[in-house]
mmCIF file of C-alpha atoms in Angstrom:
data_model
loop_
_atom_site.group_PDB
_atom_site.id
_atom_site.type_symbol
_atom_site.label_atom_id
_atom_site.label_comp_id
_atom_site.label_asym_id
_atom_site.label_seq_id
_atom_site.Cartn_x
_atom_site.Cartn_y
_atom_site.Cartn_z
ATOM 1 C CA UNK Z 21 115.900 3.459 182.294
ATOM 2 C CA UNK Z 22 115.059 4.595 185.880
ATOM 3 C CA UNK Z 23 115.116 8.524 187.096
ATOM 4 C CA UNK Z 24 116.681 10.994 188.813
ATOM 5 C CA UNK Z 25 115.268 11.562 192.096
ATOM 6 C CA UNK Z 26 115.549 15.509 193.151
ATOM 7 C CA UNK Z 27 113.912 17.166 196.490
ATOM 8 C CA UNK Z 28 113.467 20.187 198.276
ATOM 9 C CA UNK Z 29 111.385 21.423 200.905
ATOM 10 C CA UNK Z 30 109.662 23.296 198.244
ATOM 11 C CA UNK Z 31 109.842 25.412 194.838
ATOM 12 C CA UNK Z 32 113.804 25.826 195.465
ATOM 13 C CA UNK Z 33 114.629 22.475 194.062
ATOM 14 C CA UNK Z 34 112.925 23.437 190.398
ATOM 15 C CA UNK Z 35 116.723 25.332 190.112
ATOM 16 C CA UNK Z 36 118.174 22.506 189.630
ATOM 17 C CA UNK Z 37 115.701 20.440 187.938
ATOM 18 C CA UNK Z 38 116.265 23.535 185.431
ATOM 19 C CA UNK Z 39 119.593 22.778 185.554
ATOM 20 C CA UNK Z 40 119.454 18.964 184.887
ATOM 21 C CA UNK Z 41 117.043 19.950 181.899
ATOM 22 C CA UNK Z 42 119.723 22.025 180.428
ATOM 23 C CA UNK Z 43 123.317 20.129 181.161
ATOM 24 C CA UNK Z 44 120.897 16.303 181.123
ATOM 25 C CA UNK Z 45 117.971 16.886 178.723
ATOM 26 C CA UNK Z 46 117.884 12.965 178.010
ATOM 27 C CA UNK Z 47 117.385 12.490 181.712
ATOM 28 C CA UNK Z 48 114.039 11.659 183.199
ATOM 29 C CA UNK Z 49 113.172 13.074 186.253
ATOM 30 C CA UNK Z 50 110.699 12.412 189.605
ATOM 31 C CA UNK Z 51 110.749 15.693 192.207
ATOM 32 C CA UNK Z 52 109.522 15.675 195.598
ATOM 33 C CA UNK Z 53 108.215 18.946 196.941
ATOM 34 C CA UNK Z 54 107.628 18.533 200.395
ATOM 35 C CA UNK Z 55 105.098 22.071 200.941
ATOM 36 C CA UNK Z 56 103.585 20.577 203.951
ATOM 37 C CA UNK Z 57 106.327 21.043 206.035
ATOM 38 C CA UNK Z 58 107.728 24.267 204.553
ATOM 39 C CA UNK Z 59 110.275 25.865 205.354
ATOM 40 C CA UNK Z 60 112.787 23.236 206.171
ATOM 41 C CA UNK Z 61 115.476 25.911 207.784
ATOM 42 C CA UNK Z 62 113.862 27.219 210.613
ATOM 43 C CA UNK Z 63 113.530 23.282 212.190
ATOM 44 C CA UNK Z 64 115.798 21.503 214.638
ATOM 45 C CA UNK Z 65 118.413 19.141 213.228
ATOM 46 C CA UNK Z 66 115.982 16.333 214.070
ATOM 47 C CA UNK Z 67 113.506 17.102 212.381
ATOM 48 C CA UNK Z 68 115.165 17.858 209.390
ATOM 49 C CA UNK Z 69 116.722 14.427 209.672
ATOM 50 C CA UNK Z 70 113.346 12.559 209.970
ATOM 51 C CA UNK Z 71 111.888 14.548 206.769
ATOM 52 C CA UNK Z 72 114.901 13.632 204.363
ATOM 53 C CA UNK Z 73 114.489 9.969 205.349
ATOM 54 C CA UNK Z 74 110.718 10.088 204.571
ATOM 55 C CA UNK Z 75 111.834 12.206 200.998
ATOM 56 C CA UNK Z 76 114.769 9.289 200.141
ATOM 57 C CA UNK Z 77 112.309 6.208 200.964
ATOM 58 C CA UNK Z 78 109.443 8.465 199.174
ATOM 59 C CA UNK Z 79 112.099 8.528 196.257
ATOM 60 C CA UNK Z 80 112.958 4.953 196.382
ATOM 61 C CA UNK Z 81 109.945 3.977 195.912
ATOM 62 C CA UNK Z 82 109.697 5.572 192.517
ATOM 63 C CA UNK Z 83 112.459 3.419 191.373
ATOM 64 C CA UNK Z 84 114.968 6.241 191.342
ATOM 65 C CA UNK Z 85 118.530 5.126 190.007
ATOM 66 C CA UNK Z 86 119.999 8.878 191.861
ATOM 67 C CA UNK Z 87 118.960 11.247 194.602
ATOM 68 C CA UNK Z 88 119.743 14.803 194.850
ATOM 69 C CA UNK Z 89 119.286 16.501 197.742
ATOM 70 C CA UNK Z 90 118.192 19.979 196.447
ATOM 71 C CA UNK Z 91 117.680 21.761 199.819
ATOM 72 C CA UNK Z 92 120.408 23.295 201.747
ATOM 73 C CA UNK Z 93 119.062 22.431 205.023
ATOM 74 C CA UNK Z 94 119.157 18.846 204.764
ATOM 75 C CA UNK Z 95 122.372 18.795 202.637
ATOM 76 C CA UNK Z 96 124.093 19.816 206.350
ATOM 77 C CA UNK Z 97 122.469 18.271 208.685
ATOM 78 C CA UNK Z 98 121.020 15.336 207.355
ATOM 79 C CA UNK Z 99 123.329 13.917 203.983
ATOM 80 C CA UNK Z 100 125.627 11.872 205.703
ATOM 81 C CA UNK Z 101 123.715 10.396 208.464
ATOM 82 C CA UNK Z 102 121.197 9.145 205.918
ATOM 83 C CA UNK Z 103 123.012 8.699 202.706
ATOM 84 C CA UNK Z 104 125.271 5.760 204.255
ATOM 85 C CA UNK Z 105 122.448 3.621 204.323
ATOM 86 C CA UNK Z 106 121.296 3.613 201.040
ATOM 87 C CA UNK Z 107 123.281 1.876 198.084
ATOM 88 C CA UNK Z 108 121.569 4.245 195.795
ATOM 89 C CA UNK Z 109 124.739 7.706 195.182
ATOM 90 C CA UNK Z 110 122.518 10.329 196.747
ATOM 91 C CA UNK Z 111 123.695 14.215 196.196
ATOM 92 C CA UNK Z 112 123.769 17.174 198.403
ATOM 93 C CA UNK Z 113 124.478 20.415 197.031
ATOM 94 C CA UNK Z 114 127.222 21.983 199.465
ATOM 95 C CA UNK Z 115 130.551 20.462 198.264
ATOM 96 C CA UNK Z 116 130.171 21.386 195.035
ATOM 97 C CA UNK Z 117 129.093 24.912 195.572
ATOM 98 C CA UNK Z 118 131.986 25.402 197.841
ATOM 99 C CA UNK Z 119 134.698 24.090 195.714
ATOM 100 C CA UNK Z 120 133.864 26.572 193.180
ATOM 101 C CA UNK Z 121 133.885 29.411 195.683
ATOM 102 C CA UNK Z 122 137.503 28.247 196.597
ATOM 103 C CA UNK Z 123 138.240 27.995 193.114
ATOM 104 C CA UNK Z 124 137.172 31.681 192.388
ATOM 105 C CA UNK Z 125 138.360 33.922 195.202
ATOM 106 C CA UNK Z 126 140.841 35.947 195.035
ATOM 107 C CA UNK Z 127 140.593 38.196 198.411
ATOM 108 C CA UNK Z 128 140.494 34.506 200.408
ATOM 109 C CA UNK Z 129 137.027 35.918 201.765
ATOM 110 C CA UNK Z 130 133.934 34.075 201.211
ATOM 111 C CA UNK Z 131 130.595 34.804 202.624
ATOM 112 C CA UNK Z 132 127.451 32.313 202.992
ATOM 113 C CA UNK Z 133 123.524 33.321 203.285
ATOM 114 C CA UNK Z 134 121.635 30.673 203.768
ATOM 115 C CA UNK Z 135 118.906 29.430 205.940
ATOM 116 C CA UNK Z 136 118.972 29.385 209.878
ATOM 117 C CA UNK Z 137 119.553 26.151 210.167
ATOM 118 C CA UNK Z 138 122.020 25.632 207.394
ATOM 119 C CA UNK Z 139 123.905 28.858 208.607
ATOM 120 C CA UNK Z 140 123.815 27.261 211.941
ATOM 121 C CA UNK Z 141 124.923 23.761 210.817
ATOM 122 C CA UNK Z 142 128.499 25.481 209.776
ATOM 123 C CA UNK Z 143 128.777 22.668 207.609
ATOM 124 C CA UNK Z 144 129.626 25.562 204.833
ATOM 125 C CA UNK Z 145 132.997 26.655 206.240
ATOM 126 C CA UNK Z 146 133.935 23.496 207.672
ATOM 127 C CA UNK Z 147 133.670 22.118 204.144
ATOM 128 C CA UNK Z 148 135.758 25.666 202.691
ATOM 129 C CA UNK Z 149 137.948 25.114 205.668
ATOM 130 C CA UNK Z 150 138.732 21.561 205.085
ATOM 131 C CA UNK Z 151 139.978 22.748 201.130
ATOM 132 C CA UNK Z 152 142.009 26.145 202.382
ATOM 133 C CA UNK Z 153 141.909 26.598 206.120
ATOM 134 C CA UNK Z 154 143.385 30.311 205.205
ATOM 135 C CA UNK Z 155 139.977 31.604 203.543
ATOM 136 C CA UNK Z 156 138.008 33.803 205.982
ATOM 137 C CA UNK Z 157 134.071 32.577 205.875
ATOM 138 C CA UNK Z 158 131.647 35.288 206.791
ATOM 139 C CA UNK Z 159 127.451 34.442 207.024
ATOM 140 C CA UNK Z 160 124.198 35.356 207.447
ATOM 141 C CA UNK Z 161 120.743 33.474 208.323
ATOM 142 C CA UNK Z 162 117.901 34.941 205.681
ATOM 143 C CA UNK Z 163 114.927 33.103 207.103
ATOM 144 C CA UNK Z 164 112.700 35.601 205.704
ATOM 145 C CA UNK Z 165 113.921 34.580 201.553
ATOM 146 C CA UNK Z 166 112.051 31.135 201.288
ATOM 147 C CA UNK Z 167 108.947 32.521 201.965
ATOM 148 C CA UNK Z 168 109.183 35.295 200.047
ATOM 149 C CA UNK Z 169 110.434 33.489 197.088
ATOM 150 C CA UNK Z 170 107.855 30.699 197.543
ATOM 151 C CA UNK Z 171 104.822 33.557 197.838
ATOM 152 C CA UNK Z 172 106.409 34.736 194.108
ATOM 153 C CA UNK Z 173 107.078 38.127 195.699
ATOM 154 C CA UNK Z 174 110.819 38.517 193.459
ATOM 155 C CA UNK Z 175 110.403 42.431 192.406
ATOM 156 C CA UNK Z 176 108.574 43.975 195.307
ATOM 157 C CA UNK Z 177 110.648 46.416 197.195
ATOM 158 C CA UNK Z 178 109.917 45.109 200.346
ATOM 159 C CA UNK Z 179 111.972 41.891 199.149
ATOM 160 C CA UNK Z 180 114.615 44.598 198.181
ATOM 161 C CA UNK Z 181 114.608 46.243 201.840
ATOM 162 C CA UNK Z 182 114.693 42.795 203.518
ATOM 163 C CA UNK Z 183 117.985 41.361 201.171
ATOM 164 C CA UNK Z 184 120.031 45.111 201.587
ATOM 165 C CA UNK Z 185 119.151 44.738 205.224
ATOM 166 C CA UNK Z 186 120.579 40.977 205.268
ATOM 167 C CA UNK Z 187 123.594 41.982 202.739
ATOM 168 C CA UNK Z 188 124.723 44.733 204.529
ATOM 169 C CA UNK Z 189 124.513 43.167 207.867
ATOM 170 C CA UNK Z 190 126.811 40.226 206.309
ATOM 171 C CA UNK Z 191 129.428 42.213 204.131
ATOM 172 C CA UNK Z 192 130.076 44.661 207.577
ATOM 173 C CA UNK Z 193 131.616 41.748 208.857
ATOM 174 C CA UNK Z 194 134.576 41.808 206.175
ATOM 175 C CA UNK Z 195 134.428 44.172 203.486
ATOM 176 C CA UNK Z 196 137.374 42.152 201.600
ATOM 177 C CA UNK Z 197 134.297 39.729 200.866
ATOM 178 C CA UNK Z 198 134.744 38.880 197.251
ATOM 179 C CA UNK Z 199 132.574 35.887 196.620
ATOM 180 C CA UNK Z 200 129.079 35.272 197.708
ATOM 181 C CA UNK Z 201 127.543 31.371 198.385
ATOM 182 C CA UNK Z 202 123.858 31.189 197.535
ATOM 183 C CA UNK Z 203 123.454 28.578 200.215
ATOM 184 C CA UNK Z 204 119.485 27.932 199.644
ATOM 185 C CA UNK Z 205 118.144 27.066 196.118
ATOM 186 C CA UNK Z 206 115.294 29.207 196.189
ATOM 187 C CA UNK Z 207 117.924 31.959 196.386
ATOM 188 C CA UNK Z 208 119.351 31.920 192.727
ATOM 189 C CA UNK Z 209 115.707 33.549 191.538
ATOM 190 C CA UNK Z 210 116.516 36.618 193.879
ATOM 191 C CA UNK Z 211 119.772 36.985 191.892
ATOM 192 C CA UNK Z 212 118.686 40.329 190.168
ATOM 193 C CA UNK Z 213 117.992 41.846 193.646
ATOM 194 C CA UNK Z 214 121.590 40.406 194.928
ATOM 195 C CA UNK Z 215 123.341 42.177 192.050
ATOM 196 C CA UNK Z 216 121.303 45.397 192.465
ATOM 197 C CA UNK Z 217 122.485 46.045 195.767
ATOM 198 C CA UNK Z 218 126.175 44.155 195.579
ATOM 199 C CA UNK Z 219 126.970 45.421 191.824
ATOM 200 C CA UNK Z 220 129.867 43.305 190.123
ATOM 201 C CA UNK Z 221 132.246 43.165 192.538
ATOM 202 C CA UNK Z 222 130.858 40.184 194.570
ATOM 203 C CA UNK Z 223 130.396 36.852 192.349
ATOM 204 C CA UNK Z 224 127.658 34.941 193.248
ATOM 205 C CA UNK Z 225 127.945 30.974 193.499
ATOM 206 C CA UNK Z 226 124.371 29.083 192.863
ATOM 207 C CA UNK Z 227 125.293 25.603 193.350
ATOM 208 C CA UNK Z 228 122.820 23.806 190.999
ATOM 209 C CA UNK Z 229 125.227 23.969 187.762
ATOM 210 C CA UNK Z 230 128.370 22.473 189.777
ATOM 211 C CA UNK Z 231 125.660 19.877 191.160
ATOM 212 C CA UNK Z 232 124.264 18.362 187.690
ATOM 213 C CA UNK Z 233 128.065 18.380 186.366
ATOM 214 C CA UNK Z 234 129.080 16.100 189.571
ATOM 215 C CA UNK Z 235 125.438 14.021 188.830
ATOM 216 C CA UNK Z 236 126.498 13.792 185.442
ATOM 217 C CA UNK Z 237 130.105 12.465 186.035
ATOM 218 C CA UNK Z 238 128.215 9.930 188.795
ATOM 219 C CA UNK Z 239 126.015 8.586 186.065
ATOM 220 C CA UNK Z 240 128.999 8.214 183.555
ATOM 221 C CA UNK Z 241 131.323 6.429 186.409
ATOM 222 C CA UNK Z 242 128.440 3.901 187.206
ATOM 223 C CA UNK Z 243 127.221 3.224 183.896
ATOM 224 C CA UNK Z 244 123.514 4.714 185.063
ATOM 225 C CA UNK Z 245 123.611 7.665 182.193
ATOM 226 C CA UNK Z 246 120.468 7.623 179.352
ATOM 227 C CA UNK Z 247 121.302 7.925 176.083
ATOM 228 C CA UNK Z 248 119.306 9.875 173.893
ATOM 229 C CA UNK Z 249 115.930 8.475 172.907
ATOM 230 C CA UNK Z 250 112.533 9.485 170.169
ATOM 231 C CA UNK Z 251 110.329 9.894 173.276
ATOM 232 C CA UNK Z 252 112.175 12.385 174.964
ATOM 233 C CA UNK Z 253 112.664 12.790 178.680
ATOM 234 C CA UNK Z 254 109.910 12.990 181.350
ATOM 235 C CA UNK Z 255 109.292 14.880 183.986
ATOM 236 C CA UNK Z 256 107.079 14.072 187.041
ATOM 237 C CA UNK Z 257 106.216 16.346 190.258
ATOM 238 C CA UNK Z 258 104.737 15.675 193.208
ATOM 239 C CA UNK Z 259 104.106 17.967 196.459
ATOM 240 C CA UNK Z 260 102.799 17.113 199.901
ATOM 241 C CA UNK Z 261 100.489 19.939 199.834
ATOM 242 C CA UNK Z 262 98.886 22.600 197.583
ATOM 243 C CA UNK Z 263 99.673 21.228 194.258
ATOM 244 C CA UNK Z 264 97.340 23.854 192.205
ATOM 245 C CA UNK Z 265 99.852 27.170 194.037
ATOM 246 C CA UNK Z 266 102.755 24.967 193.731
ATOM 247 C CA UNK Z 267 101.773 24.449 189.525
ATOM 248 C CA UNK Z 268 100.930 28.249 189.259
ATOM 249 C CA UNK Z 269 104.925 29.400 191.471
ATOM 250 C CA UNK Z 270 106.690 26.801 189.186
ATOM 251 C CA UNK Z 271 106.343 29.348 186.446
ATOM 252 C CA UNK Z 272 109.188 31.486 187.738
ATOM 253 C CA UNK Z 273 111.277 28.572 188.156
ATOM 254 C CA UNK Z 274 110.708 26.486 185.034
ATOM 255 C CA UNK Z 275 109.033 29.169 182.665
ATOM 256 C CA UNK Z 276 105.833 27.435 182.404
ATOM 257 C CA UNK Z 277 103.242 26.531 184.586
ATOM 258 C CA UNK Z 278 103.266 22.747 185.618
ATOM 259 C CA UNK Z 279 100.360 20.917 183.765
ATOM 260 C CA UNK Z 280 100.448 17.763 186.919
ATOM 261 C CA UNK Z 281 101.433 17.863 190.217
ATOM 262 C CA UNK Z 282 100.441 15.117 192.296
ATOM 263 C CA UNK Z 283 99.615 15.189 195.697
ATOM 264 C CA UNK Z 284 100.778 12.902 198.188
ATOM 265 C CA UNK Z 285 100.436 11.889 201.822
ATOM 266 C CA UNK Z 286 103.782 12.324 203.197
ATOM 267 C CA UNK Z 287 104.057 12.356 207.404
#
């Protein structure tokens, strides 16, 4: 039975391999880590564009039978430009993140932090607009979180200043703010600092658990689900760069440290 294809520009994307791991543990699984061109959200739309094509065909090649697209930035610029092409479902993880921000307010005010170029995309509240053009959508650009997550550096207080300078900057624009879109996936791992500084009155939405649910449901539609077997499922990672510090930052992700990644040349 083939795999499930999952990429990010990075270490963000292990979230949801966590995720599969948990909601799919029969599920075997290929992930693309594309470190060489790191970070993904401070690029032009282009350029995003050309590096999700190279990650799908990259994918393809592996035999995948399902793509996700675990990385923000390429979920909103690139998905459906690409995804048309392919006969393959491929994934990204903004709709389902959304819905379940529309599903939980109760103010009708949802903010977004994300990357530059997802912020700047708006794909976010055109998608919460499209459900309930009467919710108020309030962001912020963090470009400073993916590296910062990606360099391990969760509990310093510099990583504290940084996120209360970002928070406060976003909730000023509408204090009615109620729910909170993680719109990266290397943001869920600075959840502790989020709720330090928000407390419990903002929920936050990480996207990865509504994304494996909608994977799952894909594979059960189309017949492409694995069943249970004595070998267990397997897990392979490759990276386009620095496999040994990608290995070692995996740990905060996955709770181990990564016995193979392979290294590839990916233009």
């Amino acid at each position: 039975m083939k795999a499930i294809g999952v990429f990010d520009s990075g270490l963000g994307g292990l979230t949801v391999v966590r995720e599969l791991k948990r909601q799919l543990p029969a599920e075997d699984i290929i992930y693309l880590g594309d470190t060489a061109h790191l970070p993904y959200g401070t690029k032009s739309a282009e350029a995003i564009t050309r590096l999700t094509l190279n990650n799908v065909l990259f994918l393809l090649k592996q035999k995948v039978k399902l793509i996700i697209v675990a990385c923000n930035s390429a979920s909103s610029l690139a998905l459906s430009s690409i995804s048309r092409y392919f006969s393959v479902p491929i994934i990204g993880v903004i709709e389902p993140g959304v819905k379940q921000a529309v599903r939980i307010t109760e103010t009708k005010c949802i903010g977004i932090i994300g990357t530059p170029a997802t912020i700047r995309s708006g794909e976010y509240e055109k998608q919460i607009k499209k459900i309930d053009p009467s919710i108020k959508v309030i962001s912020q650009a963090c470009p400073l979180f993916v590296p910062l997550v990606e360099a391990g550096w969760i509990n310093q207080s510099e990583t504290f200043t940084i996120a209360k300078k970002y928070l406060d900057s976003l909730l000023v624009k509408n204090k009615k703010t109620d729910t909170l879109i993680l719109g990266c996936t290397h943001y869920p791992l600075l959840k502790p600092v989020f709720k330090k500084i928000l407390g419990e009155k903002i929920r936050l939405i990480d996207s990865a658990e509504q994304v494996v649910r909608q994977v799952a449901g894909v594979l059960h539609d189309q017949g492409l689900a694995r069943k249970s077997s004595d070998r267990g499922a397997r897990c392979r990672f490759y990276v386009s760069d620095d496999p040994d510090g990608f290995a070692y930052q995996a740990r905060s992700f996955l709770g181990q440290r990564l016995s193979k990644v392979q290294r590839i040349n990916h233009v």
